[in-house]
Coordinates of N, CA and C in Angstrom, one line a residue:
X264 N 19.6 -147.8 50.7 CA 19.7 -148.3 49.3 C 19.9 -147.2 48.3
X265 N 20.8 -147.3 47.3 CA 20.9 -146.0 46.2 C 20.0 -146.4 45.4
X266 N 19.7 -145.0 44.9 CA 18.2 -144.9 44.2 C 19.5 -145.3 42.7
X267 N 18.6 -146.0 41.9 CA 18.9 -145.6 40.2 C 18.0 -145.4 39.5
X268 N 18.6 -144.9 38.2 CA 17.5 -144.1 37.1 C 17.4 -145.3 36.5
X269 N 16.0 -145.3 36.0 CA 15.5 -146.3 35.1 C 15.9 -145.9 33.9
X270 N 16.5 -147.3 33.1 CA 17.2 -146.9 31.8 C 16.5 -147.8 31.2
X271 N 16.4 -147.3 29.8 CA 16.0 -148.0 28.7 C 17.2 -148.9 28.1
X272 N 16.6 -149.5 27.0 CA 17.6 -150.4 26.1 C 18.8 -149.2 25.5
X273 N 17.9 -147.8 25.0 CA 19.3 -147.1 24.2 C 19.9 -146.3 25.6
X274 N 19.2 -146.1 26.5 CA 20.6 -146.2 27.7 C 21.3 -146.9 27.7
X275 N 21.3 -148.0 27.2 CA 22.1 -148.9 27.6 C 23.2 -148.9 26.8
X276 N 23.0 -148.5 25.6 CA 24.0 -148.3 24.8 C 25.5 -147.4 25.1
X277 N 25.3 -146.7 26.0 CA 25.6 -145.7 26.0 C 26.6 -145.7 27.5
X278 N 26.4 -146.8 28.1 CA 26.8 -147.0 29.4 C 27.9 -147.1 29.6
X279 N 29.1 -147.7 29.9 CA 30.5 -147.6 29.8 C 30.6 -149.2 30.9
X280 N 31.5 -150.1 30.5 CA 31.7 -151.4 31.0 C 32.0 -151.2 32.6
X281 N 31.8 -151.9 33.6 CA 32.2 -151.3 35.3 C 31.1 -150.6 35.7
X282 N 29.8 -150.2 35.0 CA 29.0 -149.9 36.2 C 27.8 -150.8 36.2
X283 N 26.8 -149.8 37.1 CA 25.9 -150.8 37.2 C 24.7 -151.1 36.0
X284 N 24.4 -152.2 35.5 CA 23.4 -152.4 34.2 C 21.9 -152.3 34.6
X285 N 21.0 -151.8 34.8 CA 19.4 -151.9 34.5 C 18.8 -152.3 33.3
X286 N 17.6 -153.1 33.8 CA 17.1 -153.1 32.6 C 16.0 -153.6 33.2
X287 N 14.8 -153.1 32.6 CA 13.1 -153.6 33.0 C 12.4 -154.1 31.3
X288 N 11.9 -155.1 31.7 CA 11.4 -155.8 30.5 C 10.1 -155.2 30.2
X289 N 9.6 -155.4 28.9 CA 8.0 -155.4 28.7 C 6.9 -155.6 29.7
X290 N 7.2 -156.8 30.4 CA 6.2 -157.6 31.4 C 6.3 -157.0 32.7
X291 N 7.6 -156.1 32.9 CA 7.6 -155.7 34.5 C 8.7 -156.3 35.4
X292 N 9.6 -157.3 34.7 CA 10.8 -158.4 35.2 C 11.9 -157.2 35.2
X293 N 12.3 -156.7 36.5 CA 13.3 -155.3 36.3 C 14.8 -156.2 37.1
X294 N 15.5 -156.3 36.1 CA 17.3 -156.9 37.1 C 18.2 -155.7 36.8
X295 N 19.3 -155.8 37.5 CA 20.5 -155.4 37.7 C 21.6 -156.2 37.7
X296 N 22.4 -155.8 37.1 CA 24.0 -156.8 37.3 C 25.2 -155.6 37.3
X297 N 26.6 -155.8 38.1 CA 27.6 -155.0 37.7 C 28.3 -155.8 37.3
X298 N 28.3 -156.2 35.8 CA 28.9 -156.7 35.1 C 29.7 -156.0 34.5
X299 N 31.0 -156.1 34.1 CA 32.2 -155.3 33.3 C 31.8 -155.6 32.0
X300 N 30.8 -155.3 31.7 CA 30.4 -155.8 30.0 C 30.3 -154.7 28.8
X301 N 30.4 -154.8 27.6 CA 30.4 -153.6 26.8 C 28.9 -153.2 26.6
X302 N 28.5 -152.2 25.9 CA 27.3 -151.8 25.7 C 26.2 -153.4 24.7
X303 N 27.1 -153.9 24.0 CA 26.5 -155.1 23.0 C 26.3 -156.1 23.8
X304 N 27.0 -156.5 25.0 CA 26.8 -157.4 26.0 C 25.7 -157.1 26.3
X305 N 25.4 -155.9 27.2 CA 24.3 -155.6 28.2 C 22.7 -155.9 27.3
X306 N 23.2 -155.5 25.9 CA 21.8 -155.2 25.6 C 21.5 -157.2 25.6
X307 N 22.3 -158.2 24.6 CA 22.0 -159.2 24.5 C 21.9 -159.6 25.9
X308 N 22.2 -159.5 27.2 CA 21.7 -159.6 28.5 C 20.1 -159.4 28.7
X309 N 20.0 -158.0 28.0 CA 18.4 -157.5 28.6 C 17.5 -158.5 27.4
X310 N 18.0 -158.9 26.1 CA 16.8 -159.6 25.2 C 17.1 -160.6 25.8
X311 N 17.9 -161.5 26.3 CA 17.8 -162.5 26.9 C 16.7 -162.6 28.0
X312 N 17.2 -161.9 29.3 CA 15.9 -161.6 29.9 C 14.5 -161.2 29.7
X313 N 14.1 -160.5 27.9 CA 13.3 -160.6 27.7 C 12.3 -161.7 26.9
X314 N 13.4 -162.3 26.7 CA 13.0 -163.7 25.8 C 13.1 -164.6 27.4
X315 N 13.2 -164.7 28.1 CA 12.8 -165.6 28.8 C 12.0 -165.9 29.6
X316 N 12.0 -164.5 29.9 CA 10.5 -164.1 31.6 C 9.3 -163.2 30.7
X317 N 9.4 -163.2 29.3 CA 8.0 -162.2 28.9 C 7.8 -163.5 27.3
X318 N 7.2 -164.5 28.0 CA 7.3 -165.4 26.6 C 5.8 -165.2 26.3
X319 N 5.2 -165.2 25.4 CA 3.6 -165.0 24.7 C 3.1 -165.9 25.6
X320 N 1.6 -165.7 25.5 CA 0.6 -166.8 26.0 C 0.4 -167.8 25.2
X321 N 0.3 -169.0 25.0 CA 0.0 -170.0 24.2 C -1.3 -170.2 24.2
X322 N -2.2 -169.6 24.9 CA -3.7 -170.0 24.3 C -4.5 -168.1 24.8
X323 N -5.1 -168.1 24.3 CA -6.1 -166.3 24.0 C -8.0 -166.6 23.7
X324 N -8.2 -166.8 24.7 CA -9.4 -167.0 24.9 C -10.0 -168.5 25.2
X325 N -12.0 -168.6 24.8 CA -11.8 -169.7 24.9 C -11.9 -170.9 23.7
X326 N -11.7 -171.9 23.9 CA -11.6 -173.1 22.6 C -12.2 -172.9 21.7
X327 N -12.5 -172.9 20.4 CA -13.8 -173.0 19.2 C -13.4 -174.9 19.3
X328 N -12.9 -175.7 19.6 CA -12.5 -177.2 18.9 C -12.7 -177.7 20.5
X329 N -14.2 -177.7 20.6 CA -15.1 -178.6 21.8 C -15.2 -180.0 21.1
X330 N -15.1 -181.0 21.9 CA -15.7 -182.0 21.4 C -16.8 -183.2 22.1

């Protein structure tokens, strides 16, 4: 398997369309694609994947509204 470098978001900027894209989210959700895409592509790729697999918790602790 080829090793790759873990890239950030402004790696990503910087990448050139035809190779391979990384990207590891907040939460630990790490994908790859060889997508022919520009640097503005990749990144809306990676917030997508961050908006989808790293969503808030909807509840943080427990209840005060017992009844």
């Amino acid at each position: 398997m080829k090793k790759m470098k873990k890239m950030t978001r402004e790696d990503l900027k910087m990448v050139s369309g035809g190779q391979v894209w990384y990207t590891e989210t907040s939460c630990g959700v790490q994908a790859t694609t060889t997508q022919d895409w520009t640097a503005e592509q990749a990144n809306a790729w990676a917030a997508a994947l961050e908006t989808n697999y790293c969503k808030p918790a909807t509840h943080y602790g427990p209840s005060k509204n017992l009844a």
